[in-house]
């Protein structure tokens, strides 16, 4: 039912993992720096995904059925281009996808309530962003330095808190105009500093 902390850390030759459906917990750094991993499908029963669990898995391209996230879970997965979130996911933990440069688009589910500090910071390939109507909190630096974001940005009416520097250095044409309009309507001007 569980995989312990650091269980497969640094197993660079590991290319595939088949999880059983009874698995409920994957511990901290369990697959950290397994650079040979290409794709991961998480089991439906999974309740807890530890901190740094797949951090530094530079070969990882896709992750499916993400229902739980620890801080830094996929940080530095530079080739990760596709994420599928489970309907059960309510929060994206701090720095969960920090420095995932290959991410170009994210499809959030309508049950997501919070995006924590630095969750998508430095995702320089991220071009499209549509926030769900269930979202309440955007943490500090959540999308900081996502320099390729283009098009408009609509902050859902459900959002009650936007952290400092949440969209700092998101300065692509079109996106910056939307940011300027939101900056003028919010009391926290540091949200969109560039």
Coordinates of N, CA, C and O in Angstrom, one line a residue:
X1 N 0.8 -1.2 0.0 CA 0.0 0.0 0.0 C 0.8 1.3 0.0 O 0.3 2.4 -0.2
X2 N 2.2 1.1 0.2 CA 3.0 2.3 0.2 C 4.4 2.0 -0.3 O 4.9 0.9 -0.3
X3 N 5.0 3.1 -0.8 CA 6.4 3.1 -1.2 C 7.1 4.1 -0.3 O 6.7 5.2 -0.3
X4 N 8.1 3.7 0.3 CA 8.8 4.5 1.3 C 9.7 5.6 0.8 O 10.0 5.7 -0.4
X5 N 10.1 6.5 1.7 CA 10.9 7.6 1.3 C 12.2 7.1 0.7 O 12.8 6.1 1.1
X6 N 12.7 7.7 -0.4 CA 13.9 7.5 -1.1 C 14.0 6.1 -1.7 O 15.1 5.6 -2.0
X7 N 12.9 5.4 -1.8 CA 13.0 3.9 -2.2 C 13.7 3.7 -3.5 O 14.5 2.7 -3.6
X8 N 13.5 4.5 -4.5 CA 14.2 4.3 -5.8 C 15.0 5.5 -6.2 O 15.3 5.7 -7.4
X9 N 15.3 6.4 -5.3 CA 16.0 7.6 -5.6 C 17.3 7.3 -6.4 O 18.1 6.5 -6.0
X10 N 17.5 8.0 -7.5 CA 18.7 7.9 -8.3 C 18.8 6.7 -9.1 O 19.9 6.4 -9.6
X11 N 17.7 5.9 -9.3 CA 17.8 4.7 -10.2 C 17.6 5.2 -11.6 O 16.6 5.2 -12.2
X12 N 18.7 5.6 -12.2 CA 18.7 6.3 -13.5 C 18.4 5.3 -14.6 O 17.9 5.8 -15.7
X13 N 18.5 4.0 -14.4 CA 18.1 3.1 -15.5 C 16.7 2.7 -15.5 O 16.2 2.0 -16.4
X14 N 15.9 3.1 -14.5 CA 14.5 2.8 -14.4 C 13.7 3.6 -15.4 O 13.8 4.8 -15.5
X15 N 13.0 2.9 -16.4 CA 12.4 3.6 -17.5 C 10.8 3.5 -17.4 O 10.1 4.3 -18.0
X16 N 10.3 2.6 -16.6 CA 8.9 2.4 -16.5 C 8.5 1.9 -15.1 O 9.2 1.2 -14.5
X17 N 7.3 2.4 -14.6 CA 6.8 2.0 -13.3 C 5.3 1.6 -13.6 O 4.6 2.3 -14.2
X18 N 5.0 0.4 -13.1 CA 3.6 0.0 -13.1 C 3.1 -0.1 -11.7 O 3.5 -0.9 -10.9
X19 N 2.2 0.9 -11.3 CA 1.7 0.9 -9.9 C 0.5 0.0 -9.8 O -0.3 0.0 -10.7
X20 N 0.3 -0.7 -8.7 CA -0.9 -1.4 -8.4 C -2.0 -0.5 -8.0 O -1.7 0.6 -7.4
X21 N -3.2 -0.9 -8.2 CA -4.3 0.0 -7.8 C -4.5 0.2 -6.3 O -5.2 1.0 -5.8
X22 N -3.9 -0.7 -5.5 CA -4.0 -0.6 -4.1 C -3.1 0.4 -3.4 O -3.2 0.7 -2.2
X23 N -2.1 0.9 -4.2 CA -1.1 1.8 -3.7 C -1.8 3.1 -3.2 O -2.5 3.8 -4.0
X24 N -1.5 3.5 -2.0 CA -2.1 4.7 -1.4 C -1.1 5.8 -1.1 O -1.5 7.0 -1.1
X25 N 0.2 5.5 -0.9 CA 1.2 6.5 -0.5 C 2.5 6.2 -1.2 O 3.0 5.1 -1.3
X26 N 3.0 7.3 -1.7 CA 4.4 7.3 -2.3 C 5.2 8.3 -1.5 O 4.8 9.5 -1.4
X27 N 6.2 7.9 -0.8 CA 7.0 8.7 0.1 C 7.9 9.8 -0.5 O 8.1 9.8 -1.8
X28 N 8.4 10.6 0.3 CA 9.3 11.7 -0.2 C 10.5 11.2 -1.0 O 11.1 10.2 -0.6
X29 N 10.8 11.8 -2.1 CA 11.9 11.5 -2.9 C 12.0 10.1 -3.4 O 13.1 9.6 -3.8
X30 N 10.9 9.4 -3.4 CA 10.9 8.0 -3.8 C 11.5 7.7 -5.1 O 12.1 6.7 -5.3
X31 N 11.2 8.6 -6.1 CA 11.8 8.4 -7.5 C 12.6 9.6 -7.9 O 12.8 9.8 -9.1
X32 N 13.1 10.4 -7.0 CA 13.8 11.6 -7.3 C 15.1 11.2 -8.1 O 15.7 10.2 -7.9
X33 N 15.3 12.0 -9.2 CA 16.5 11.8 -10.1 C 16.5 10.5 -10.8 O 17.6 10.0 -11.2
X34 N 15.4 9.9 -11.0 CA 15.3 8.7 -11.9 C 15.2 9.3 -13.3 O 14.1 9.4 -13.9
X35 N 16.3 9.6 -13.9 CA 16.3 10.4 -15.2 C 15.8 9.6 -16.4 O 15.5 10.1 -17.4
X36 N 15.8 8.2 -16.2 CA 15.3 7.4 -17.4 C 13.8 7.3 -17.5 O 13.3 6.8 -18.5
X37 N 13.1 7.6 -16.4 CA 11.6 7.5 -16.5 C 11.0 8.4 -17.6 O 11.4 9.6 -17.7
X38 N 10.1 7.8 -18.4 CA 9.5 8.6 -19.5 C 8.0 9.0 -19.2 O 7.6 10.1 -19.5
X39 N 7.2 8.1 -18.7 CA 5.8 8.3 -18.4 C 5.4 7.7 -17.1 O 5.8 6.6 -16.8
X40 N 4.5 8.4 -16.4 CA 4.0 7.9 -15.1 C 2.5 8.0 -15.1 O 1.9 9.1 -15.4
X41 N 1.8 6.9 -14.8 CA 0.3 6.9 -14.6 C 0.1 6.5 -13.1 O 0.5 5.4 -12.7
X42 N -0.4 7.4 -12.4 CA -0.6 7.2 -10.9 C -1.9 6.5 -10.7 O -2.9 6.7 -11.4
X43 N -2.0 5.6 -9.7 CA -3.2 4.8 -9.4 C -4.3 5.6 -8.9 O -4.1 6.6 -8.2
X44 N -5.6 5.2 -9.1 CA -6.7 6.0 -8.6 C -6.8 6.1 -7.1 O -7.3 7.0 -6.6
X45 N -6.3 5.0 -6.4 CA -6.5 5.0 -5.0 C -5.4 5.9 -4.3 O -5.5 6.0 -3.0
X46 N -4.5 6.4 -5.0 CA -3.4 7.2 -4.4 C -3.9 8.4 -3.6 O -4.6 9.2 -4.1
X47 N -3.5 8.4 -2.3 CA -4.0 9.5 -1.5 C -2.9 10.5 -1.1 O -3.1 11.6 -0.8
X48 N -1.6 10.1 -1.2 CA -0.5 10.9 -0.8 C 0.7 10.8 -1.7 O 1.2 9.6 -1.8
X49 N 1.1 11.8 -2.3 CA 2.3 11.9 -3.1 C 3.3 12.8 -2.4 O 3.0 14.0 -2.2
X50 N 4.4 12.2 -2.0 CA 5.4 13.0 -1.1 C 6.1 14.1 -1.8 O 6.0 14.4 -3.0
X51 N 6.9 14.8 -1.0 CA 7.7 15.9 -1.5 C 8.9 15.4 -2.3 O 9.4 14.3 -2.0
X52 N 9.2 16.1 -3.3 CA 10.3 15.8 -4.2 C 10.2 14.4 -4.9 O 11.2 13.8 -5.4
X53 N 9.0 13.8 -4.9 CA 8.9 12.4 -5.3 C 9.4 12.1 -6.7 O 10.0 11.1 -6.9
X54 N 9.2 13.0 -7.6 CA 9.7 12.8 -9.0 C 10.6 13.9 -9.4 O 10.9 14.1 -10.6
X55 N 11.1 14.7 -8.5 CA 11.9 15.9 -8.7 C 13.2 15.4 -9.5 O 13.8 14.4 -9.1
X56 N 13.6 16.2 -10.5 CA 14.8 15.9 -11.2 C 14.7 14.7 -12.2 O 15.7 14.3 -12.7
X57 N 13.5 14.2 -12.4 CA 13.3 13.2 -13.4 C 13.3 13.8 -14.8 O 12.2 14.1 -15.4
X58 N 14.4 14.1 -15.3 CA 14.6 15.0 -16.5 C 14.1 14.3 -17.8 O 13.8 15.0 -18.8
X59 N 13.9 13.0 -17.8 CA 13.4 12.3 -19.0 C 11.9 12.2 -19.0 O 11.3 11.9 -20.0
X60 N 11.2 12.5 -17.9 CA 9.8 12.3 -17.7 C 9.0 13.3 -18.7 O 9.3 14.5 -18.7
X61 N 8.1 12.7 -19.5 CA 7.4 13.5 -20.5 C 5.9 13.7 -20.1 O 5.3 14.7 -20.5
X62 N 5.3 12.7 -19.5 CA 3.9 12.8 -19.1 C 3.6 12.2 -17.8 O 4.2 11.2 -17.4
X63 N 2.6 12.8 -17.1 CA 2.1 12.3 -15.9 C 0.6 12.3 -15.9 O 0.0 13.3 -16.3
X64 N 0.0 11.2 -15.6 CA -1.5 11.0 -15.7 C -2.1 10.7 -14.3 O -1.5 10.0 -13.5
X65 N -3.3 11.3 -14.1 CA -4.1 11.0 -12.9 C -3.5 11.5 -11.6 O -3.5 10.8 -10.6
X66 N -3.0 12.8 -11.6 CA -2.5 13.4 -10.4 C -3.6 13.8 -9.5 O -4.3 14.8 -9.8
X67 N -3.7 13.2 -8.3 CA -4.8 13.5 -7.4 C -4.2 14.1 -6.1 O -5.0 14.6 -5.3
X68 N -2.9 14.0 -5.9 CA -2.3 14.5 -4.7 C -0.9 15.0 -5.1 O -0.3 14.4 -6.0
X69 N -0.4 16.0 -4.4 CA 0.9 16.6 -4.7 C 1.6 17.1 -3.5 O 1.1 17.8 -2.7
X70 N 2.8 16.6 -3.3 CA 3.7 17.2 -2.3 C 4.5 18.3 -2.9 O 4.6 18.4 -4.1
X71 N 5.1 19.1 -2.0 CA 5.9 20.2 -2.5 C 7.1 19.7 -3.3 O 7.6 18.7 -3.0
X72 N 7.4 20.4 -4.4 CA 8.5 20.1 -5.3 C 8.4 18.7 -5.9 O 9.3 18.2 -6.4
X73 N 7.1 18.2 -6.0 CA 6.9 16.8 -6.5 C 7.5 16.6 -7.9 O 8.1 15.5 -8.1
X74 N 7.4 17.5 -8.8 CA 7.9 17.3 -10.2 C 8.9 18.5 -10.5 O 9.1 18.7 -11.7
X75 N 9.5 19.1 -9.5 CA 10.4 20.2 -9.8 C 11.6 19.8 -10.6 O 12.1 18.7 -10.4
X76 N 11.9 20.5 -11.6 CA 13.0 20.3 -12.5 C 12.8 19.1 -13.5 O 13.8 18.6 -14.0
X77 N 11.6 18.7 -13.7 CA 11.3 17.7 -14.8 C 11.3 18.5 -16.1 O 10.2 18.9 -16.6
X78 N 12.4 18.8 -16.6 CA 12.5 19.7 -17.7 C 11.9 19.3 -19.0 O 11.6 20.1 -19.9
X79 N 11.6 18.0 -19.2 CA 10.9 17.5 -20.4 C 9.5 17.2 -20.2 O 8.8 16.8 -21.2
X80 N 8.9 17.4 -19.0 CA 7.5 17.2 -18.7 C 6.7 18.1 -19.6 O 6.7 19.3 -19.4
X81 N 5.9 17.6 -20.5 CA 5.1 18.4 -21.3 C 3.6 18.2 -21.2 O 2.7 19.0 -21.7
X82 N 3.2 17.1 -20.5 CA 1.8 16.8 -20.4 C 1.4 16.4 -18.9 O 2.1 15.5 -18.4
X83 N 0.4 17.0 -18.3 CA -0.1 16.6 -17.0 C -1.6 16.5 -17.1 O -2.3 17.3 -17.7
X84 N -2.1 15.4 -16.6 CA -3.5 15.2 -16.4 C -3.8 15.1 -15.0 O -3.3 14.2 -14.2
X85 N -4.6 16.1 -14.5 CA -5.0 16.1 -13.1 C -6.3 15.3 -12.9 O -7.2 15.3 -13.7
X86 N -6.4 14.6 -11.7 CA -7.6 13.9 -11.3 C -8.6 14.9 -10.9 O -8.3 16.0 -10.4
X87 N -9.9 14.6 -10.9 CA -11.0 15.4 -10.4 C -10.9 15.6 -8.9 O -11.4 16.5 -8.4
X88 N -10.1 14.7 -8.2 CA -10.0 14.8 -6.8 C -8.9 15.8 -6.3 O -8.9 16.1 -5.1
X89 N -8.1 16.3 -7.2 CA -7.1 17.2 -6.8 C -7.7 18.6 -6.4 O -8.4 19.2 -7.2
X90 N -7.3 19.0 -5.2 CA -7.9 20.3 -4.7 C -6.8 21.4 -4.5 O -7.1 22.5 -4.5
X91 N -5.5 20.9 -4.5 CA -4.5 21.9 -4.3 C -3.2 21.5 -5.0 O -2.9 20.3 -5.0
X92 N -2.5 22.4 -5.6 CA -1.2 22.2 -6.2 C -0.2 22.8 -5.3 O -0.2 24.0 -5.0
X93 N 0.6 21.9 -4.7 CA 1.5 22.2 -3.7 C 2.6 23.2 -4.1 O 2.9 23.3 -5.3
X94 N 3.3 23.8 -3.1 CA 4.4 24.8 -3.4 C 5.5 24.1 -4.3 O 5.9 23.0 -4.0
X95 N 5.8 24.9 -5.3 CA 6.9 24.5 -6.2 C 6.8 23.1 -6.9 O 7.7 22.5 -7.3
X96 N 5.5 22.6 -7.0 CA 5.3 21.3 -7.5 C 5.8 21.1 -8.9 O 6.3 20.0 -9.2
X97 N 5.7 22.1 -9.8 CA 6.1 22.0 -11.1 C 7.2 23.1 -11.5 O 7.3 23.5 -12.6
X98 N 7.9 23.6 -10.5 CA 8.9 24.6 -10.6 C 10.0 24.1 -11.6 O 10.4 23.0 -11.6
X99 N 10.3 25.0 -12.6 CA 11.3 24.7 -13.6 C 11.0 23.6 -14.6 O 11.8 22.9 -15.0
X100 N 9.7 23.4 -14.8 CA 9.2 22.4 -15.8 C 9.1 23.1 -17.2 O 8.0 23.6 -17.6
X101 N 10.2 23.3 -17.8 CA 10.3 24.2 -19.0 C 9.5 23.8 -20.2 O 9.2 24.6 -21.0
X102 N 9.2 22.5 -20.3 CA 8.6 22.0 -21.5 C 7.0 22.1 -21.4 O 6.3 21.8 -22.4
X103 N 6.5 22.4 -20.2 CA 5.0 22.6 -20.1 C 4.6 23.7 -21.0 O 5.1 24.8 -20.9
X104 N 3.6 23.5 -21.9 CA 3.1 24.6 -22.7 C 1.6 24.9 -22.4 O 1.2 26.0 -22.6
X105 N 0.9 24.0 -21.8 CA -0.5 24.2 -21.5 C -0.9 23.3 -20.3 O -0.4 22.2 -20.1
X106 N -1.8 23.9 -19.5 CA -2.2 23.1 -18.3 C -3.8 23.1 -18.3 O -4.4 24.2 -18.5
X107 N -4.3 22.0 -18.1 CA -5.8 21.8 -18.0 C -6.2 21.5 -16.5 O -6.0 20.4 -16.1
X108 N -6.7 22.6 -15.8 CA -7.0 22.4 -14.4 C -8.4 21.8 -14.4 O -9.3 22.1 -15.2
X109 N -8.7 21.0 -13.3 CA -10.1 20.5 -13.1 C -10.9 21.6 -12.3 O -10.3 22.5 -11.7
X110 N -12.2 21.4 -12.4 CA -13.1 22.4 -11.7 C -13.2 22.2 -10.2 O -14.0 22.8 -9.6
X111 N -12.4 21.3 -9.6 CA -12.4 21.1 -8.2 C -11.2 21.8 -7.5 O -11.1 21.7 -6.3
X112 N -10.3 22.3 -8.3 CA -9.1 22.9 -7.8 C -9.4 24.2 -7.0 O -10.0 25.1 -7.5
X113 N -8.9 24.2 -5.8 CA -9.1 25.4 -4.9 C -7.9 26.3 -4.7 O -8.1 27.5 -4.7
X114 N -6.7 25.7 -4.7 CA -5.5 26.6 -4.5 C -4.3 26.1 -5.3 O -4.1 24.9 -5.6
X115 N -3.6 27.1 -5.8 CA -2.3 27.0 -6.4 C -1.3 27.6 -5.5 O -1.3 28.9 -5.4
X116 N -0.4 26.9 -4.9 CA 0.4 27.4 -3.9 C 1.7 28.1 -4.4 O 1.9 28.1 -5.6
X117 N 2.5 28.6 -3.5 CA 3.7 29.4 -3.8 C 4.6 28.7 -4.8 O 4.9 27.6 -4.7
X118 N 4.9 29.4 -5.9 CA 5.9 29.0 -6.9 C 5.5 27.7 -7.6 O 6.4 27.1 -8.3
X119 N 4.3 27.3 -7.6 CA 3.8 26.0 -8.2 C 4.3 25.8 -9.6 O 4.7 24.8 -10.0
X120 N 4.2 26.9 -10.4 CA 4.6 26.8 -11.8 C 5.7 27.9 -12.2 O 5.8 28.2 -13.3
X121 N 6.4 28.3 -11.2 CA 7.4 29.3 -11.4 C 8.5 28.8 -12.4 O 8.9 27.6 -12.3
X122 N 8.9 29.7 -13.3 CA 9.9 29.3 -14.3 C 9.5 28.3 -15.3 O 10.3 27.6 -15.9
X123 N 8.2 28.1 -15.5 CA 7.7 27.2 -16.6 C 7.7 28.1 -17.8 O 6.7 28.6 -18.3
X124 N 8.9 28.2 -18.4 CA 9.1 29.2 -19.5 C 8.4 28.9 -20.8 O 8.2 29.7 -21.6
X125 N 8.0 27.6 -20.9 CA 7.3 27.2 -22.1 C 5.8 27.4 -22.1 O 5.1 27.2 -23.1
X126 N 5.2 27.6 -20.9 CA 3.8 27.7 -20.7 C 3.2 28.9 -21.5 O 3.6 30.0 -21.3
X127 N 2.4 28.6 -22.4 CA 1.8 29.6 -23.3 C 0.4 29.9 -23.1 O -0.1 31.1 -23.3
X128 N -0.4 29.0 -22.6 CA -1.8 29.2 -22.3 C -2.2 28.9 -20.9 O -1.7 28.0 -20.3
X129 N -3.1 29.7 -20.3 CA -3.5 29.6 -18.9 C -4.9 29.9 -18.8 O -5.4 31.0 -19.0
X130 N -5.7 28.9 -18.4 CA -7.1 29.1 -18.1 C -7.4 28.6 -16.7 O -7.1 27.4 -16.4
X131 N -7.7 29.5 -15.8 CA -7.9 29.2 -14.4 C -9.3 28.7 -14.2 O -10.3 29.2 -14.7
X132 N -9.5 27.7 -13.3 CA -10.9 27.1 -13.1 C -11.7 28.0 -12.2 O -11.2 28.8 -11.4
X133 N -13.0 27.9 -12.4 CA -14.0 28.7 -11.6 C -14.0 28.4 -10.1 O -14.6 29.1 -9.3
X134 N -13.4 27.2 -9.8 CA -13.4 26.8 -8.4 C -12.3 27.4 -7.6 O -12.2 27.3 -6.4
X135 N -11.3 28.0 -8.3 CA -10.0 28.5 -7.7 C -10.3 29.6 -6.7 O -11.0 30.5 -7.0
X136 N -9.7 29.5 -5.5 CA -9.8 30.5 -4.5 C -8.5 31.3 -4.2 O -8.5 32.4 -3.9
X137 N -7.4 30.6 -4.3 CA -6.1 31.1 -3.9 C -5.0 30.9 -4.9 O -4.9 29.8 -5.4
X138 N -4.3 32.0 -5.3 CA -3.1 31.9 -6.1 C -2.0 32.4 -5.2 O -1.9 33.5 -4.8
X139 N -1.0 31.5 -5.0 CA 0.1 31.8 -4.0 C 1.1 32.7 -4.6 O 1.2 33.0 -5.8
X140 N 2.0 33.2 -3.7 CA 3.1 34.0 -4.1 C 3.9 33.3 -5.2 O 4.2 32.1 -5.1
X141 N 4.3 34.1 -6.2 CA 5.2 33.6 -7.3 C 4.6 32.4 -8.0 O 5.4 31.7 -8.7
X142 N 3.3 32.1 -8.0 CA 2.8 30.9 -8.5 C 3.1 30.7 -10.0 O 3.4 29.6 -10.4
X143 N 3.1 31.8 -10.8 CA 3.4 31.7 -12.2 C 4.5 32.7 -12.6 O 4.6 33.1 -13.7
X144 N 5.3 33.0 -11.6 CA 6.4 33.9 -11.8 C 7.4 33.4 -12.9 O 7.7 32.3 -13.0
X145 N 7.8 34.3 -13.8 CA 8.7 34.1 -14.9 C 8.2 33.0 -15.9 O 9.0 32.3 -16.5
X146 N 6.9 33.0 -16.0 CA 6.3 32.2 -17.1 C 6.3 33.1 -18.3 O 5.3 33.7 -18.7
X147 N 7.4 33.3 -19.0 CA 7.7 34.3 -19.9 C 6.9 34.2 -21.3 O 6.8 35.1 -22.0
X148 N 6.4 33.0 -21.6 CA 5.8 32.7 -22.9 C 4.3 32.9 -22.8 O 3.6 32.6 -23.8
X149 N 3.7 33.2 -21.6 CA 2.3 33.3 -21.5 C 1.7 34.4 -22.5 O 2.2 35.5 -22.5
X150 N 0.8 34.0 -23.3 CA 0.2 34.9 -24.3 C -1.3 34.9 -24.1 O -1.9 34.1 -23.4
X151 N -2.0 35.9 -24.7 CA -3.4 35.9 -24.7 C -3.9 36.6 -23.4 O -3.2 37.1 -22.6
X152 N -5.2 36.5 -23.2 CA -5.8 37.1 -22.0 C -5.7 36.2 -20.8 O -5.4 35.1 -20.8
X153 N -6.0 36.9 -19.7 CA -6.0 36.2 -18.4 C -7.3 36.7 -17.7 O -7.5 37.8 -17.5
X154 N -8.1 35.7 -17.3 CA -9.3 36.0 -16.6 C -9.2 35.4 -15.2 O -8.9 34.2 -15.0
X155 N -9.2 36.2 -14.2 CA -9.2 35.8 -12.8 C -10.6 35.5 -12.4 O -11.5 36.3 -12.4
X156 N -11.0 34.2 -12.1 CA -12.3 33.8 -11.7 C -12.8 34.6 -10.5 O -12.0 35.0 -9.6
X157 N -14.1 34.9 -10.5 CA -14.7 35.6 -9.3 C -14.5 34.8 -8.0 O -14.5 35.5 -7.0
X158 N -14.3 33.5 -8.1 CA -14.1 32.7 -6.9 C -12.8 33.0 -6.2 O -12.6 32.7 -5.0
X159 N -11.8 33.7 -6.9 CA -10.5 33.9 -6.3 C -10.6 35.0 -5.2 O -11.0 36.1 -5.5
X160 N -10.1 34.7 -4.0 CA -10.2 35.7 -2.9 C -8.8 36.2 -2.5 O -8.6 37.1 -1.8
X161 N -7.7 35.5 -3.0 CA -6.4 35.9 -2.7 C -5.4 35.6 -3.8 O -5.4 34.5 -4.4
X162 N -4.6 36.7 -4.2 CA -3.5 36.5 -5.1 C -2.3 37.0 -4.4 O -2.2 38.1 -4.0
X163 N -1.3 36.1 -4.3 CA -0.1 36.4 -3.6 C 0.9 37.3 -4.4 O 0.7 37.6 -5.6
X164 N 1.8 37.8 -3.6 CA 2.8 38.8 -4.2 C 3.6 38.1 -5.3 O 3.9 36.9 -5.2
X165 N 3.9 38.8 -6.3 CA 4.7 38.4 -7.5 C 4.1 37.2 -8.2 O 4.8 36.5 -8.9
X166 N 2.8 37.0 -8.1 CA 2.2 35.8 -8.7 C 2.4 35.7 -10.1 O 2.6 34.6 -10.7
X167 N 2.5 36.8 -10.8 CA 2.7 36.8 -12.3 C 3.8 37.7 -12.7 O 3.9 38.2 -13.8
X168 N 4.8 37.8 -11.8 CA 6.0 38.7 -12.2 C 6.7 38.1 -13.4 O 6.8 36.9 -13.5
X169 N 7.1 39.0 -14.2 CA 7.9 38.7 -15.4 C 7.1 37.8 -16.5 O 7.7 37.1 -17.3
X170 N 5.8 38.0 -16.4 CA 5.0 37.4 -17.5 C 4.7 38.5 -18.4 O 3.7 39.2 -18.3
X171 N 5.6 38.7 -19.4 CA 5.5 39.9 -20.2 C 5.3 39.7 -21.7 O 5.7 40.6 -22.4
X172 N 4.8 38.6 -22.1 CA 4.6 38.4 -23.5 C 3.5 39.4 -24.0 O 2.7 39.8 -23.3
X173 N 3.6 39.7 -25.3 CA 2.6 40.6 -25.9 C 1.2 40.0 -25.7 O 1.0 38.9 -25.8
X174 N 0.3 40.9 -25.4 CA -1.1 40.5 -25.2 C -1.4 40.1 -23.7 O -2.3 40.7 -23.1
X175 N -0.5 39.3 -23.2 CA -0.7 38.9 -21.8 C -0.4 40.1 -20.9 O -1.1 40.3 -19.9
X176 N 0.6 40.8 -21.2 CA 1.0 42.0 -20.4 C -0.1 43.0 -20.3 O -0.3 43.6 -19.3
X177 N -0.8 43.2 -21.4 CA -1.9 44.2 -21.4 C -3.0 43.7 -20.4 O -3.6 44.6 -19.7
X178 N -3.3 42.4 -20.4 CA -4.3 41.9 -19.5 C -3.8 42.1 -18.0 O -4.6 42.5 -17.2
X179 N -2.6 41.8 -17.8 CA -2.0 42.0 -16.5 C -2.1 43.4 -16.0 O -2.4 43.7 -14.9
X180 N -1.8 44.4 -16.9 CA -1.9 45.8 -16.5 C -3.3 46.2 -16.1 O -3.5 46.9 -15.1
X181 N -4.3 45.6 -16.8 CA -5.7 45.9 -16.4 C -6.0 45.3 -15.0 O -6.6 45.9 -14.2
X182 N -5.5 44.1 -14.7 CA -5.7 43.5 -13.4 C -4.9 44.2 -12.4 O -5.4 44.4 -11.3
X183 N -3.7 44.6 -12.7 CA -2.9 45.3 -11.7 C -3.6 46.6 -11.3 O -3.6 46.9 -10.1
X184 N -4.2 47.3 -12.2 CA -4.9 48.6 -11.8 C -6.1 48.3 -11.0 O -6.6 49.2 -10.2
X185 N -6.7 47.1 -11.0 CA -7.9 46.8 -10.3 C -7.6 46.1 -8.9 O -8.5 45.9 -8.2
X186 N -6.3 45.8 -8.7 CA -6.0 45.1 -7.4 C -5.2 46.0 -6.5 O -4.5 46.9 -6.9
X187 N -5.4 45.8 -5.2 CA -4.6 46.6 -4.2 C -3.2 46.2 -4.1 O -2.3 46.9 -3.7
X188 N -2.9 45.0 -4.6 CA -1.5 44.5 -4.4 C -0.7 44.6 -5.7 O -0.7 43.7 -6.5
X189 N -0.2 45.7 -6.0 CA 0.5 46.0 -7.3 C 1.7 45.1 -7.5 O 2.1 44.8 -8.6
X190 N 2.3 44.5 -6.4 CA 3.4 43.6 -6.5 C 3.1 42.3 -7.1 O 3.9 41.5 -7.5
X191 N 1.8 42.0 -7.3 CA 1.4 40.8 -7.9 C 1.9 40.6 -9.3 O 2.3 39.5 -9.8
X192 N 2.0 41.7 -10.1 CA 2.4 41.7 -11.5 C 3.6 42.4 -11.8 O 3.8 42.8 -12.9
X193 N 4.5 42.6 -10.9 CA 5.7 43.4 -11.1 C 6.5 42.7 -12.2 O 6.7 41.5 -12.3
X194 N 7.1 43.5 -13.1 CA 8.0 43.0 -14.1 C 9.3 43.7 -14.2 O 9.5 44.7 -13.5

